[in-house]
Coordinates of C-alpha atoms in Angstrom, one line a residue:
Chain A
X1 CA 1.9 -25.8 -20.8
X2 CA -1.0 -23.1 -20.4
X3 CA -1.0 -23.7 -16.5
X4 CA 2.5 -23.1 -16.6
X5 CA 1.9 -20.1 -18.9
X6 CA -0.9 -19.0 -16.8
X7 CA 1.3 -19.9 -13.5
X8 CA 4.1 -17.3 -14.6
X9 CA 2.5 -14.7 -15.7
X10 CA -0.3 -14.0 -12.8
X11 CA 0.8 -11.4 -10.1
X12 CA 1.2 -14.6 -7.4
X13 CA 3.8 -16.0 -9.7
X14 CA 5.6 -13.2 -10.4
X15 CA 6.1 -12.8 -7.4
X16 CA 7.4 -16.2 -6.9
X17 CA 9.8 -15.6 -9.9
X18 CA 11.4 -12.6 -7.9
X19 CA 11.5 -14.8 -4.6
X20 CA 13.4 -17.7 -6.3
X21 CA 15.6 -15.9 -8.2
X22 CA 16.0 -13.5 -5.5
X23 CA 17.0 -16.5 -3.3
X24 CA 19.4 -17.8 -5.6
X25 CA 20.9 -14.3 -6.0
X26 CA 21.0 -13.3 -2.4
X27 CA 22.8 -16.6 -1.5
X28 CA 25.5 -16.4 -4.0
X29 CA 26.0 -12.7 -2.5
X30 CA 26.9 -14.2 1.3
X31 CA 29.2 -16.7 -0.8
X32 CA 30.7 -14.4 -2.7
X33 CA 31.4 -11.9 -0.2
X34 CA 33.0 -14.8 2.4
X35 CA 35.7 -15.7 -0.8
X36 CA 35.6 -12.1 -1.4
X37 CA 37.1 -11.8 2.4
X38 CA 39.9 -13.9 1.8
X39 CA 42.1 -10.8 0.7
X40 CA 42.9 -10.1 4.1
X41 CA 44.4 -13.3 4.5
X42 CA 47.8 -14.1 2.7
X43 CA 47.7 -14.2 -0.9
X44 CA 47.7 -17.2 -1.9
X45 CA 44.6 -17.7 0.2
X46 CA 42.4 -15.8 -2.4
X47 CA 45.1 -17.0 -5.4
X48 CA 44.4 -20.5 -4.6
X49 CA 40.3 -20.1 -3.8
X50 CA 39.6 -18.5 -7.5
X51 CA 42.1 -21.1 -8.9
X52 CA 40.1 -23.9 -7.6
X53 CA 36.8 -21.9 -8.7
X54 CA 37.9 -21.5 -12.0
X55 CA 39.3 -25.0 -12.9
X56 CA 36.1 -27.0 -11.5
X57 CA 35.7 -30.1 -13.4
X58 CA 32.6 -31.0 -15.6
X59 CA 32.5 -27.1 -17.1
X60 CA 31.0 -26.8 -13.2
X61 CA 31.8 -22.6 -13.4
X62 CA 29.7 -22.2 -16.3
X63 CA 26.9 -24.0 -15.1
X64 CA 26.8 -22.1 -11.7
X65 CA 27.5 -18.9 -14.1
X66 CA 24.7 -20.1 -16.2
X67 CA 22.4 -20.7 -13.1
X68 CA 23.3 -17.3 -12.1
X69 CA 22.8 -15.3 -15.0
X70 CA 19.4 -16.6 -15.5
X71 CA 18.2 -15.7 -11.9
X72 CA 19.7 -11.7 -12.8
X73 CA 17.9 -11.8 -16.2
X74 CA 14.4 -13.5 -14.2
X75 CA 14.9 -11.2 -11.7
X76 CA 15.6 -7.9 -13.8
X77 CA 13.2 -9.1 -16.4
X78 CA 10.2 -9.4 -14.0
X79 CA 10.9 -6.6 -12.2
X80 CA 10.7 -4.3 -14.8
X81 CA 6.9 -5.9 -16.4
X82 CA 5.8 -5.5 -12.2
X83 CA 7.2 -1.9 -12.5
X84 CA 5.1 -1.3 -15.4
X85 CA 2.1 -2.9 -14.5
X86 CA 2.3 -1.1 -10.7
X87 CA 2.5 2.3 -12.6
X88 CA -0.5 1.5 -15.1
X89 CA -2.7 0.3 -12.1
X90 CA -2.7 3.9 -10.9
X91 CA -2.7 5.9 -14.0
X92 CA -4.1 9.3 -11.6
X93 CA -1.9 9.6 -8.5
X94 CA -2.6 11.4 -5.2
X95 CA -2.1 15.0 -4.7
X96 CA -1.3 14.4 -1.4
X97 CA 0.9 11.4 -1.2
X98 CA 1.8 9.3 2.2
X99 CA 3.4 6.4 3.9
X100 CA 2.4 5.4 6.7
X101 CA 4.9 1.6 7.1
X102 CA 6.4 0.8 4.2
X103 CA 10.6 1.2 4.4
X104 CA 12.0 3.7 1.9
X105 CA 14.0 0.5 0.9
X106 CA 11.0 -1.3 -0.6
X107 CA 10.0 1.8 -2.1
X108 CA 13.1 2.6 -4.3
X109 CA 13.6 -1.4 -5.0
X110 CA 13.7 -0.4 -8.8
X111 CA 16.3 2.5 -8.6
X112 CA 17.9 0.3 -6.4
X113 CA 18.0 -2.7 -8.5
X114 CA 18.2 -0.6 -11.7
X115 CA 22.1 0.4 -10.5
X116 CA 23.0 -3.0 -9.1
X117 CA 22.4 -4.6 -12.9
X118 CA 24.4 -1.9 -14.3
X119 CA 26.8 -2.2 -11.8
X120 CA 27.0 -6.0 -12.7
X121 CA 27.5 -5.5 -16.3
X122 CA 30.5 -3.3 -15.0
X123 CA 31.8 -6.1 -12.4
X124 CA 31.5 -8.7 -14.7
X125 CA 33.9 -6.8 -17.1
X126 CA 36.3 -5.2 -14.4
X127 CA 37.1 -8.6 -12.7
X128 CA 35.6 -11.3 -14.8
X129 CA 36.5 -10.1 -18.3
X130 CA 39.0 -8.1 -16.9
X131 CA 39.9 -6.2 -19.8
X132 CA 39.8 -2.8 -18.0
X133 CA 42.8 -0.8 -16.3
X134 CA 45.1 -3.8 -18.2
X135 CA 43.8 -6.3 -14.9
X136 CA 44.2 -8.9 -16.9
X137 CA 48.1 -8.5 -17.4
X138 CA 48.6 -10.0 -13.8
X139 CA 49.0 -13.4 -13.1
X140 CA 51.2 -15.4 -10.7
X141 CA 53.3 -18.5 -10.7
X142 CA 53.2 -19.8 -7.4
X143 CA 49.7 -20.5 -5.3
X144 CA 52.5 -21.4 -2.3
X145 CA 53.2 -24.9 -3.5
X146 CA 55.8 -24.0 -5.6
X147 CA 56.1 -23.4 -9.3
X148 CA 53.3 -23.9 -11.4
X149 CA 53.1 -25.3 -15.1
X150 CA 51.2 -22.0 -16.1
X151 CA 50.8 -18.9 -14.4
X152 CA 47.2 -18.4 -13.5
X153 CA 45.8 -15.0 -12.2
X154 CA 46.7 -13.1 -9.4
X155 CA 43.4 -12.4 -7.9
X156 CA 45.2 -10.4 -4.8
X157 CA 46.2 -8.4 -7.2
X158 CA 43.6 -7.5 -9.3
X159 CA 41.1 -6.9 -6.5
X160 CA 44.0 -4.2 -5.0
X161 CA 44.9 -2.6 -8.6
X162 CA 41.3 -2.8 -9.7
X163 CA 40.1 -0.9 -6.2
X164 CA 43.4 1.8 -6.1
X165 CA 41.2 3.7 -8.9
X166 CA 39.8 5.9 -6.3
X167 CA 36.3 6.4 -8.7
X168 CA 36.0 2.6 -8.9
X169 CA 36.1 1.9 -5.0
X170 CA 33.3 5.0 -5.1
X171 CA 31.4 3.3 -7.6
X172 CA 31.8 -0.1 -5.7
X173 CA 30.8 1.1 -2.2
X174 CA 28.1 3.1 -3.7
X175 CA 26.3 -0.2 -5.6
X176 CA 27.2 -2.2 -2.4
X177 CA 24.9 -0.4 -0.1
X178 CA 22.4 -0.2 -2.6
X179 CA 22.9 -3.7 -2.8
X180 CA 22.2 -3.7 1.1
X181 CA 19.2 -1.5 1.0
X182 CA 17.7 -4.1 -1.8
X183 CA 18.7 -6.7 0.5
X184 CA 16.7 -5.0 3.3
X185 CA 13.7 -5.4 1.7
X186 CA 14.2 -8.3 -0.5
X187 CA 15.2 -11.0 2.0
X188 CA 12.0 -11.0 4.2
X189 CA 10.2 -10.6 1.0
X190 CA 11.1 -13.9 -0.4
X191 CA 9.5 -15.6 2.5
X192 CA 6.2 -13.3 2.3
X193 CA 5.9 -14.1 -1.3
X194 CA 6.1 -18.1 -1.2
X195 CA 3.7 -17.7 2.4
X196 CA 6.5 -19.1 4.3
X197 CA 6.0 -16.7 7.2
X198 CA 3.3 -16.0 9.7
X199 CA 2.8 -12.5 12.0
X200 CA 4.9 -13.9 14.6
X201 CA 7.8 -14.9 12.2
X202 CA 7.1 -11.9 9.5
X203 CA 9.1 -9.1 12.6
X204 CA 11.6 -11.6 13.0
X205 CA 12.2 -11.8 9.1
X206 CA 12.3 -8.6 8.5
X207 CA 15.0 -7.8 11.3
X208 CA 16.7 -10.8 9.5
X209 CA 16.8 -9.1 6.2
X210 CA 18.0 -5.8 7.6
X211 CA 20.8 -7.3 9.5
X212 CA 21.7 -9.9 6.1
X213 CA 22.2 -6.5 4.3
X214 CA 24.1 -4.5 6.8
X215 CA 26.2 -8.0 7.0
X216 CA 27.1 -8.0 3.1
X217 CA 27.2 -4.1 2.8
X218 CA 30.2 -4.4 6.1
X219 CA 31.5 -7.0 4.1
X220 CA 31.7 -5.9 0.6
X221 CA 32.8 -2.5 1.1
X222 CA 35.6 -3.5 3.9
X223 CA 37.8 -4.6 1.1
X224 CA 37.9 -1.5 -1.5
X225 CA 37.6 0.7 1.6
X226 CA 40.8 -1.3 2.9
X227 CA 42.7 -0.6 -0.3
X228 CA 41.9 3.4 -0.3
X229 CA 43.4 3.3 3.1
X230 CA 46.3 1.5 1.8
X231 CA 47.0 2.9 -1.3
X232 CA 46.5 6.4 -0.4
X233 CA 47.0 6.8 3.2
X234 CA 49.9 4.2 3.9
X235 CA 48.1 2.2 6.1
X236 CA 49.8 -1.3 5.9
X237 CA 47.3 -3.9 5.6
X238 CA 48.0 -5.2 2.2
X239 CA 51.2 -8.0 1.5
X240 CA 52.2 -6.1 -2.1
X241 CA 55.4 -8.0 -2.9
X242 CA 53.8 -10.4 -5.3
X243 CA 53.2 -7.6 -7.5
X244 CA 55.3 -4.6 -6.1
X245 CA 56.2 -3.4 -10.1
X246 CA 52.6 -2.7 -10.8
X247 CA 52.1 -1.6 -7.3
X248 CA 55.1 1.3 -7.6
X249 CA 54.2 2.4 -10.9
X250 CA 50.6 3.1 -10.1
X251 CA 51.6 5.0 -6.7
X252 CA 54.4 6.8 -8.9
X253 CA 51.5 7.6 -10.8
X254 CA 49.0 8.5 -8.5
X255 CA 51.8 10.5 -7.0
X256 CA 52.6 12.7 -10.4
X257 CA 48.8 14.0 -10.1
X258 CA 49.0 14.6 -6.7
Chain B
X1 CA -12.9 24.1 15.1
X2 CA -11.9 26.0 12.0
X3 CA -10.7 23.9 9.1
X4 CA -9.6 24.3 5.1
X5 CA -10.2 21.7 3.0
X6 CA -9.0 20.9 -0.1
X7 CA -11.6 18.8 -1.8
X8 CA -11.3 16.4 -4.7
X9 CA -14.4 17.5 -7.4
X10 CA -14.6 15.8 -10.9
X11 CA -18.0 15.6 -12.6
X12 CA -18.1 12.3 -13.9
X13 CA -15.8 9.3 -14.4
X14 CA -14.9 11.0 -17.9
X15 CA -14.1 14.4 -16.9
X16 CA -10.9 16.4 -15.1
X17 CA -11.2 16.7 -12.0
X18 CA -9.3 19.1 -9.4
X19 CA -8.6 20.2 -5.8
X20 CA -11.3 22.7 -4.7
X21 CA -10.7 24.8 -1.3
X22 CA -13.4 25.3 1.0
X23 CA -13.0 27.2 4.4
X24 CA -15.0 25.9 7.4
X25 CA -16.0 27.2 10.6
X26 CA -17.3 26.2 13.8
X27 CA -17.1 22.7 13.6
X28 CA -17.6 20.9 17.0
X29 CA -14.5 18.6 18.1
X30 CA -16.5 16.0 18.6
X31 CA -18.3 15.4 15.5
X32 CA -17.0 12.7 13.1
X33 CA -15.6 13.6 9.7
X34 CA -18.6 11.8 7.7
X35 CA -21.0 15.1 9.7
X36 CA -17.8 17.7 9.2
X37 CA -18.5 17.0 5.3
X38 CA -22.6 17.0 6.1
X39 CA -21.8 20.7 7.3
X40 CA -19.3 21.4 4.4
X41 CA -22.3 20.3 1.6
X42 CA -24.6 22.4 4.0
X43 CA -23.2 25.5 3.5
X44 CA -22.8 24.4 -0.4
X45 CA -26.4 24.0 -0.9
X46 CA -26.8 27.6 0.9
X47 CA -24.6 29.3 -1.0
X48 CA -26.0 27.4 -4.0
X49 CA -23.5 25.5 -5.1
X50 CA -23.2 21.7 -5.8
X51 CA -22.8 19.6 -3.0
X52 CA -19.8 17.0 -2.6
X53 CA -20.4 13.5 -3.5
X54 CA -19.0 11.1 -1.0
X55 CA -20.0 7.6 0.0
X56 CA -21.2 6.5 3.2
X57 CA -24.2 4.3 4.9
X58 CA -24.2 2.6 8.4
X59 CA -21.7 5.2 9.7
X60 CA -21.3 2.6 12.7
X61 CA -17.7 1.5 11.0
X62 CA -19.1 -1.8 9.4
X63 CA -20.4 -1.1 5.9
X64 CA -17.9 -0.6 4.1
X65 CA -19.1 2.0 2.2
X66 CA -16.7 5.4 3.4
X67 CA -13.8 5.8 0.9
X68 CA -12.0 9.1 1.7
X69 CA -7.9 9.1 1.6
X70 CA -7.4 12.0 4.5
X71 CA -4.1 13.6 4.0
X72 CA -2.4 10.7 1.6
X73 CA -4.0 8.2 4.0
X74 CA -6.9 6.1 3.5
X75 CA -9.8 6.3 6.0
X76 CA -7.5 9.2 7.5
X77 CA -4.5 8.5 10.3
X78 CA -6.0 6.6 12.8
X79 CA -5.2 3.2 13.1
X80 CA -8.6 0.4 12.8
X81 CA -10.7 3.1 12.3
X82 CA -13.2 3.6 9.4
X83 CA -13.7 7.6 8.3
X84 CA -17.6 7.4 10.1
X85 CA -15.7 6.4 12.9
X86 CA -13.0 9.0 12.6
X87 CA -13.9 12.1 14.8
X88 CA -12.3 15.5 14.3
X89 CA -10.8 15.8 17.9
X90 CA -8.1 14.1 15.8
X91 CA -6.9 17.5 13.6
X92 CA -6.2 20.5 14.6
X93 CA -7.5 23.5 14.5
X94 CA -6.6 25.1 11.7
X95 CA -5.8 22.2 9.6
X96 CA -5.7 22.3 5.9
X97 CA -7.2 18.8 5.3
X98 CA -6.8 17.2 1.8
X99 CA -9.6 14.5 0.7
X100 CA -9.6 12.7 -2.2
X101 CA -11.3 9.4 -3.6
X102 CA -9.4 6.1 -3.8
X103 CA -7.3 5.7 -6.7
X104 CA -6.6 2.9 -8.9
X105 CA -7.7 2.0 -12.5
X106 CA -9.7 -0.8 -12.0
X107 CA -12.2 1.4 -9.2
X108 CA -12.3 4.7 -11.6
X109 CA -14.1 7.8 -9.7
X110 CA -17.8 8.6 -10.6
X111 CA -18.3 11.7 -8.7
X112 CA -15.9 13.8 -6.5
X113 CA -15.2 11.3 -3.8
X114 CA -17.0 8.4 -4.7
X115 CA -15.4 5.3 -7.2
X116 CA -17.1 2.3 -8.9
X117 CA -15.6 -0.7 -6.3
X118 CA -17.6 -3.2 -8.7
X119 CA -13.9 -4.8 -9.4
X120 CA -14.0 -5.9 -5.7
X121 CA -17.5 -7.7 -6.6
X122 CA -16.2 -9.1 -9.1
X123 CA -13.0 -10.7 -7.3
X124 CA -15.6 -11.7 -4.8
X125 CA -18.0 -13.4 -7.5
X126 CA -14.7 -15.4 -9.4
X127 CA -14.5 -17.6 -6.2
X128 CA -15.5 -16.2 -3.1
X129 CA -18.5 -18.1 -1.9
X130 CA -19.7 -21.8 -1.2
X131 CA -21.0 -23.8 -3.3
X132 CA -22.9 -25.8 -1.2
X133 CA -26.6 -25.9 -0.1
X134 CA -27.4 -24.3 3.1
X135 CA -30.3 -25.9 4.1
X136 CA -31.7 -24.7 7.9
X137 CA -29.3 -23.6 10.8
X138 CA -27.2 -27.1 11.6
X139 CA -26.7 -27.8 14.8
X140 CA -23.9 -26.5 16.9
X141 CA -20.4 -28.4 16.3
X142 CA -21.9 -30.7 13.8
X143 CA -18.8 -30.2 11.5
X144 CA -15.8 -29.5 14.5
X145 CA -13.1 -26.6 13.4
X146 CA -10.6 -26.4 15.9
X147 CA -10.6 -23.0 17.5
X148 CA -7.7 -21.6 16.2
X149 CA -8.6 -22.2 12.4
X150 CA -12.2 -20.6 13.6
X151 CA -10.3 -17.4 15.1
X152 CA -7.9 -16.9 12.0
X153 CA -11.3 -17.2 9.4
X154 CA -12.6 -15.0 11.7
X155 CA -10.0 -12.1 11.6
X156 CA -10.2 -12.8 7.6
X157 CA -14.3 -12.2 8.0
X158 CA -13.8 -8.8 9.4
X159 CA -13.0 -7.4 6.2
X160 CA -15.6 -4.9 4.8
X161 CA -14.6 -4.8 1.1
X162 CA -14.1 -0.8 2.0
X163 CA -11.4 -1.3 -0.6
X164 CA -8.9 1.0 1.5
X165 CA -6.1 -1.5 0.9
X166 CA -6.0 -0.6 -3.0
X167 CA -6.1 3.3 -2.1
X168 CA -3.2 2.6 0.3
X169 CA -1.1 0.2 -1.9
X170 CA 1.5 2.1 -3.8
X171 CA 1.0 -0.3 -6.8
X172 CA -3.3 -0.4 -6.4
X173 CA -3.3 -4.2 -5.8
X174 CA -6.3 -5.6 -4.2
X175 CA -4.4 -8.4 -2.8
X176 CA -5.2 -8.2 0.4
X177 CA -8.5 -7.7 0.1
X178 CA -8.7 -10.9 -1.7
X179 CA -6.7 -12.9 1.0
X180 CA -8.8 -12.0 3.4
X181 CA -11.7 -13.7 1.2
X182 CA -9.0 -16.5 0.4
X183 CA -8.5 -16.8 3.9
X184 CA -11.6 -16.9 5.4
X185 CA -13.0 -19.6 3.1
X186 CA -10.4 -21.7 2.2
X187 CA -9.8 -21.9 6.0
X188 CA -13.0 -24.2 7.0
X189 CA -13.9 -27.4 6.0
X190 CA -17.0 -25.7 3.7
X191 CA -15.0 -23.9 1.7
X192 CA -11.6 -26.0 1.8
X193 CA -13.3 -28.6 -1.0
X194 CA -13.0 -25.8 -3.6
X195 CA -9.9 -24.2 -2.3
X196 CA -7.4 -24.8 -5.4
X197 CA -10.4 -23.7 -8.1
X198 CA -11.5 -20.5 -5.8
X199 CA -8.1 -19.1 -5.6
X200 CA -6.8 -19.7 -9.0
X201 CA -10.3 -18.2 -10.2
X202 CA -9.6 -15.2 -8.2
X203 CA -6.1 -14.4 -8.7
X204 CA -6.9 -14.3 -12.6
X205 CA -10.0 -12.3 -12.2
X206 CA -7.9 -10.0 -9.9
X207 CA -5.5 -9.7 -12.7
X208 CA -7.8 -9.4 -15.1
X209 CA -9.5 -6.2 -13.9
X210 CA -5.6 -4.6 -13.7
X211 CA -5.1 -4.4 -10.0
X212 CA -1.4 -4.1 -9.3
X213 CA 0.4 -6.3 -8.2
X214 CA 1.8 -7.0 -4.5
X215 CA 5.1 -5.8 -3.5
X216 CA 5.0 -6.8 -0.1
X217 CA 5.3 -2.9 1.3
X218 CA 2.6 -4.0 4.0
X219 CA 0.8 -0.5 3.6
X220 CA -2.8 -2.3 3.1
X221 CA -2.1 -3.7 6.5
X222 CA -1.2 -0.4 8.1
X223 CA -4.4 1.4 6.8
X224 CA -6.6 -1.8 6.8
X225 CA -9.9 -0.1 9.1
X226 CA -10.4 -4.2 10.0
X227 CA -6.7 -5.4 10.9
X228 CA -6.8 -7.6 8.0
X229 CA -2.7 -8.7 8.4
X230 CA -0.2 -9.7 5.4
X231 CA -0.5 -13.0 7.4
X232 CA -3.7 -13.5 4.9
X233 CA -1.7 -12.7 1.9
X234 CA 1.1 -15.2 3.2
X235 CA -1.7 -17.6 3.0
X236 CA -3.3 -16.7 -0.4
X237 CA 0.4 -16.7 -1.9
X238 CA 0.9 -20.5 -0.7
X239 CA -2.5 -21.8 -1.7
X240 CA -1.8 -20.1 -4.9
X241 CA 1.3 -22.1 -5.2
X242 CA -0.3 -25.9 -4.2
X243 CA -3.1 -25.0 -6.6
X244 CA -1.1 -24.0 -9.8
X245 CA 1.5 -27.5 -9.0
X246 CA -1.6 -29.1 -9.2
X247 CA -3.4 -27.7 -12.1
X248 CA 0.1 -28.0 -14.1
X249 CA -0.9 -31.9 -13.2
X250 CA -4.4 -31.3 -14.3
X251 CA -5.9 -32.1 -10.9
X252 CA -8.2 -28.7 -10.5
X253 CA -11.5 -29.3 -12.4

């Protein structure tokens, strides 16, 4: 138990805390953001994906929910006692400061991090808990097989309502490319940190990393910037009729400020 | 060459210190910075004044001993260069150069310039030897290393302990100065029989003395007068890994 004690809390395991955790988190990101894609498929695509996600057997979701919260609170968690310990191991700093390699991404990995785990907390409430902007009012009855027994949410939906709050797409595009400039850095970091690269393989990962993030930043914020485009511009790239009530009202709306 | 510089002077490890300006005149482009500052503390003893404190010794780029951050950058901007070995063809004339000591808490400043680096001899002393009697000179290839294990120690070796890669980390860790030792040692068969023990021993002393701790920004590397590369870090951070999965098992004695 004192190894493991001992293991954890030197500055070599802490750093292979963040690497693991960052590796589970940085997967589930390319997951997430391939299901995330199906909205520009036909609804049902998407309907059908988070039905299946949400009715794996075994209590499956909440174990990969468990797994995943626990990598965000290691990750967070750590991060902040490095922060802390960085700061105090240079109580005096220089008058004249310089950089002569390292990215401005793996400089500002704490403000970077800092507003994707609030912006988590806020995800996890908009389209999880759904209980903001009344998301969780709709649902659908038919995944394209039909009627179903219950109605079960209409993901489509939410993702379009929950983006066609200007502010909200903002936020999201905003902690999206933070999330790519954490990537950037992050990525080729977990292979330094468990000495899985060498000097020939280190330039390689770190293209790699920077690529991973542009990927998931392009692919993220394609969707809410698709739904500005479609809510306010007219641009037809969204199938509305499932929930064309919801849809009018909130462009009745939108229209009454205007 | 006419220069300002802006000088870092504290008294002792307890007191303020602050930037001091000195002008400079007729400094010859091809002088190195180590004689620049010999002109500087020149003109200070003149004029009466305290001279400034700095370290140096073989001025041939191998010691060790020059620790001067040159303009936020340590040992100056020129890449594998110590600051004896920087010359002042490099600035321009006219320059306002800022120099100030490395700084971290676990090498606190003495004097103006010059810092206390006995955490790095400590690091060193936690596991970075052989424990092995030496005996005479054996005889050439009596224990074979293949060359390219020999080349990589060898790259480690070059490190000079100058302690540049704390004053350049933006979190003060002395990580890659102790991959380098790591490294080197835990490379070739002498020093691969204590390898689990020497870098578990090293990486808690390292932690101990409140170095920082590595955030991968690769700056060390960048401002490393020896080439020391991450590469050694990448090495330290596996053997680190093998030897705490086996002392979880209780195999390192």
């Amino acid at each position: 138990m004192k190894s493991i004690v001992r293991l954890v809390t030197s500055s070599v395991g802490k750093k292979y805390l963040m690497a693991l955790s960052g590796f589970i988190l940085s997967g589930f990101v390319l997951g997430h953001m391939c299901g995330n894609l199906q909205v520009f498929l036909p609804p049902h695509w998407i309907n059908s994906y988070a039905h299946h996600l949400q009715s794996m057997p075994y209590g499956l979701l909440w174990v990969v929910r468990a797994v995943m919260l626990s990598a965000v609170a290691i990750h967070a968690a750590t991060a902040i006692v490095l922060f802390k310990e960085n700061k105090a191991a240079r109580p005096e700093a220089y008058r004249k400061d310089a950089t002569v390699r390292a990215s401005k991404a793996s400089r500002t990995m704490i403000v970077s991090g800092l507003i994707i785990l609030f912006f988590i907390i806020f995800h996890i409430f908009h389209y999880t808990v759904k209980n903001m902007y009344g998301l969780d009012q709709l649902m659908i009855n038919d995944l394209g097989h039909g009627p179903l027994e219950h109605p079960v949410p209409n993901v489509y939906a939410v993702m379009y309502m929950g983006f066609s709050v200007w502010y909200v797409a903002l936020f999201y595009i905003v902690a999206v490319f933070m999330l790519c400039q954490h990537l950037s850095h992050g990525v080729a970091s977990i292979f330094q940190s468990l000495g899985l690269r060498n000097e020939i393989w280190r330039y390689r990962l770190e293209k790699l990393a920077l690529a991973y993030g542009w990927i998931v930043f392009l692919g993220f914020a394609s969707i809410p910037v698709a739904v500005l485009l479609d809510f306010y511009l007219g641009v037809p790239i969204f199938d509305k009729s499932t929930f064309i009530e919801v849809y009018e009202q909130a462009k009745n709306c939108a229209g009454a400020i205007q | 060459m006419k220069l300002t510089l802006k000088v870092w002077r504290q008294k002792n490890s307890n007191s303020e210190g602050k930037l001091v300006a000195y002008d400079l005149d007729g400094i010859s482009p091809d002088s190195s910075f180590l004689e620049m500052l010999d002109i500087l503390n020149e003109t200070l003893i003149e004029r009466g004044e305290e001279p400034v404190a700095f370290d140096h010794d073989c001025r041939e780029g191998i010691c060790g001993m020059c620790s001067l951050v040159i303009n936020g950058i340590p040992h100056g901007h020129e890449r594998q260069t110590t600051v004896c070995q920087l010359h002042m063809r490099h600035f321009k004339d006219g320059q306002t150069v800022t120099i100030e000591p490395w700084r971290s808490k676990p090498l606190p400043v003495i004097k103006d310039l010059i810092v206390d680096r006995t955490a790095l001899e400590k690091i060193q002393q936690a596991g970075g030897f052989v424990s092995i009697s030496t005996g005479g000179v054996p005889d050439a290839n009596a224990t074979p290393i293949p060359k390219q294990v020999a080349d990589v120690a060898m790259d480690a070796a070059a490190c000079i302990g100058c302690g540049a890669c704390v004053a350049a980390c933006k979190n003060a860790s002395a990580m890659l100065f102790m991959s380098a030792k790591v490294s080197q040692l835990n490379r070739l068969p002498q020093g691969k029989v204590e390898k689990d023990r020497r870098v578990l021993a090293m990486v808690k002393t390292h932690d101990e003395l409140g170095f920082g701790n590595c955030t991968n920004f690769g700056e060390c590397q960048a401002v490393c007068p020896k080439g020391i590369t991450l590469d050694h870090i990448a090495k330290l951070n596996r053997d680190y890994a093998v030897a705490s999965f086996k002392n979880i098992f209780g195999g390192v004695k």
